[in-house]
Short mmCIF file of C-alpha atoms in Angstrom, two decimals:
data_model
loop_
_atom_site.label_atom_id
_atom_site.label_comp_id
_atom_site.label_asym_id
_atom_site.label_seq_id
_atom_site.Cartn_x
_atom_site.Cartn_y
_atom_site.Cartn_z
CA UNK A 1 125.57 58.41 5.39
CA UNK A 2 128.07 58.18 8.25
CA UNK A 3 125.59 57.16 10.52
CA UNK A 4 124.64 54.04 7.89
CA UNK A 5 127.95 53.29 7.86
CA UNK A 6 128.61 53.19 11.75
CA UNK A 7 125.51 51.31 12.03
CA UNK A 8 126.16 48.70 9.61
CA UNK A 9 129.69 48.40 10.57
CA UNK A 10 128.07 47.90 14.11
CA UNK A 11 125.53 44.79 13.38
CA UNK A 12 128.59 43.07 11.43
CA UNK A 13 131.16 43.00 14.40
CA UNK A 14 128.11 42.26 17.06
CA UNK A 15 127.42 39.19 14.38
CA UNK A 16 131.02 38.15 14.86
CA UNK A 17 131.06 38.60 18.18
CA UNK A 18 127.90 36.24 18.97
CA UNK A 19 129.18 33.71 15.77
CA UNK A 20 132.55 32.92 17.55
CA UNK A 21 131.29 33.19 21.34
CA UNK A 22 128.76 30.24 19.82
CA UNK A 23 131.31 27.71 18.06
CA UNK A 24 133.14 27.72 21.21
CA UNK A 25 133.24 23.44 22.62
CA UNK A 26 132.11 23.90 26.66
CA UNK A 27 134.30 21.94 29.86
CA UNK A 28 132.66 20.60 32.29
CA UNK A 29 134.68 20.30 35.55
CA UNK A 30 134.63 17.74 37.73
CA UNK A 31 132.59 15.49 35.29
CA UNK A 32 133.23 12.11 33.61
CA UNK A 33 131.81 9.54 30.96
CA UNK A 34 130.54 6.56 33.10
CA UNK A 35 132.60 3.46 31.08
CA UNK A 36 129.34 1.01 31.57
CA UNK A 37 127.55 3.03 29.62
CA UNK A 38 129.85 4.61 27.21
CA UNK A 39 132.63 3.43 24.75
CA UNK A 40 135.83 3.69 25.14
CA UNK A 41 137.94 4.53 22.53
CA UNK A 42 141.45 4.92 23.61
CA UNK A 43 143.35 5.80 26.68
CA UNK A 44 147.00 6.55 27.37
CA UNK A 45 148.59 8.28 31.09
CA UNK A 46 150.79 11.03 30.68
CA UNK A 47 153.51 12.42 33.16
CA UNK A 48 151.69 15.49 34.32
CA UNK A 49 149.00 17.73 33.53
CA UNK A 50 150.15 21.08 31.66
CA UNK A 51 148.46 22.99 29.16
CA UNK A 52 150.44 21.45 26.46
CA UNK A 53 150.24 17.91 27.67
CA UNK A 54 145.87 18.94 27.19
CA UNK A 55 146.82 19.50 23.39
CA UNK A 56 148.84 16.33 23.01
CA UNK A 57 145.43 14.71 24.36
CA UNK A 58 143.01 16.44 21.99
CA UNK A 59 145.34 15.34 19.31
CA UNK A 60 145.65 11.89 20.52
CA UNK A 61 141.77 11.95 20.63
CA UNK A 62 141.05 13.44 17.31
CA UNK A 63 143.16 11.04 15.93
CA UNK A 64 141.25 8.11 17.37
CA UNK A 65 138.18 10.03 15.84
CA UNK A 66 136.37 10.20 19.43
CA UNK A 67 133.59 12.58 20.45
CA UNK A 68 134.48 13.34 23.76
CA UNK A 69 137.80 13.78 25.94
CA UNK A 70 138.37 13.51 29.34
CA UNK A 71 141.52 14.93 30.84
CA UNK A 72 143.10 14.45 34.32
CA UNK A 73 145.54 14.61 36.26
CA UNK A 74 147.67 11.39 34.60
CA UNK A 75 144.91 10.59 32.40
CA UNK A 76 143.72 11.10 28.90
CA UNK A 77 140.58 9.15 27.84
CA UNK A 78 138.62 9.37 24.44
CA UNK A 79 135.22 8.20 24.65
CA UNK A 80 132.68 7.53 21.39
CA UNK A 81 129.40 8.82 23.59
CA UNK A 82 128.83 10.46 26.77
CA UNK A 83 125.73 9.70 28.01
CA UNK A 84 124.42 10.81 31.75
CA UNK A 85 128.05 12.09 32.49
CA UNK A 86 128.83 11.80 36.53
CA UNK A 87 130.14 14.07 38.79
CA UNK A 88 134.27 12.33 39.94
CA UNK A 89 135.19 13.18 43.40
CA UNK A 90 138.68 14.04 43.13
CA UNK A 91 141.39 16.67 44.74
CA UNK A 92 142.64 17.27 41.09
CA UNK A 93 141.29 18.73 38.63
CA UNK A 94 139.06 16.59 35.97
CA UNK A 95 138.13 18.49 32.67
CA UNK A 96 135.67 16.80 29.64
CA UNK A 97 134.53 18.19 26.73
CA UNK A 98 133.03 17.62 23.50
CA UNK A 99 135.40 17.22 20.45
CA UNK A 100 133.49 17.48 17.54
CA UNK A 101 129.71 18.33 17.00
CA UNK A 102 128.32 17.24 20.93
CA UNK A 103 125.84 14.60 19.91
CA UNK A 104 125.15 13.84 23.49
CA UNK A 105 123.89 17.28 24.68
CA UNK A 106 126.52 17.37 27.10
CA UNK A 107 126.90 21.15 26.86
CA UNK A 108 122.65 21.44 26.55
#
């Protein structure tokens, strides 16, 4: 009985475990959505790039009901679509990632 227990107790944290390491949006470094080929939605320069300043963009984003975000140094950019996202040579650092449900396959 203990052991069924222990067991059981077991499969339902590894579930959790795997269920919340999944749901979990990815970042790609150093990438960007090419504007040619992708829309964007709205744009706005900030003073620096903190953490918090990051959650004033994904608000600013979600807001604006875009897919992706693309965060920089004075940047934040909300794009619809992210297709065939390119590599940005830059000495700071350059973060996107997918908002909502990744209809792109960015993350794939």
């Amino acid at each position: 009985m203990k052991s069924t227990i222990l067991l059981s107790f077991f499969l339902v944290f590894c579930s959790v475990i795997v269920s919340t390491t999944a749901s979990k949006p990815c970042h790609r470094f150093g990438e960007a959505c090419p504007r040619p080929h992708n829309r964007l939605i709205a744009y706005r320069k900030q003073p620096n790039n903190y953490m918090f300043t990051m959650m004033f963009c994904e608000i600013f984003c979600r807001k604006n009901k875009a897919q992706y975000m693309i965060f920089g140094s004075n940047t934040c950019g909300c794009f619809e679509s992210c297709k065939n996202p390119t590599r940005v040579r830059s000495r700071r650092v350059i973060v996107m990632f997918p908002l909502q449900a990744d209809p792109d396959k960015v993350c794939h």
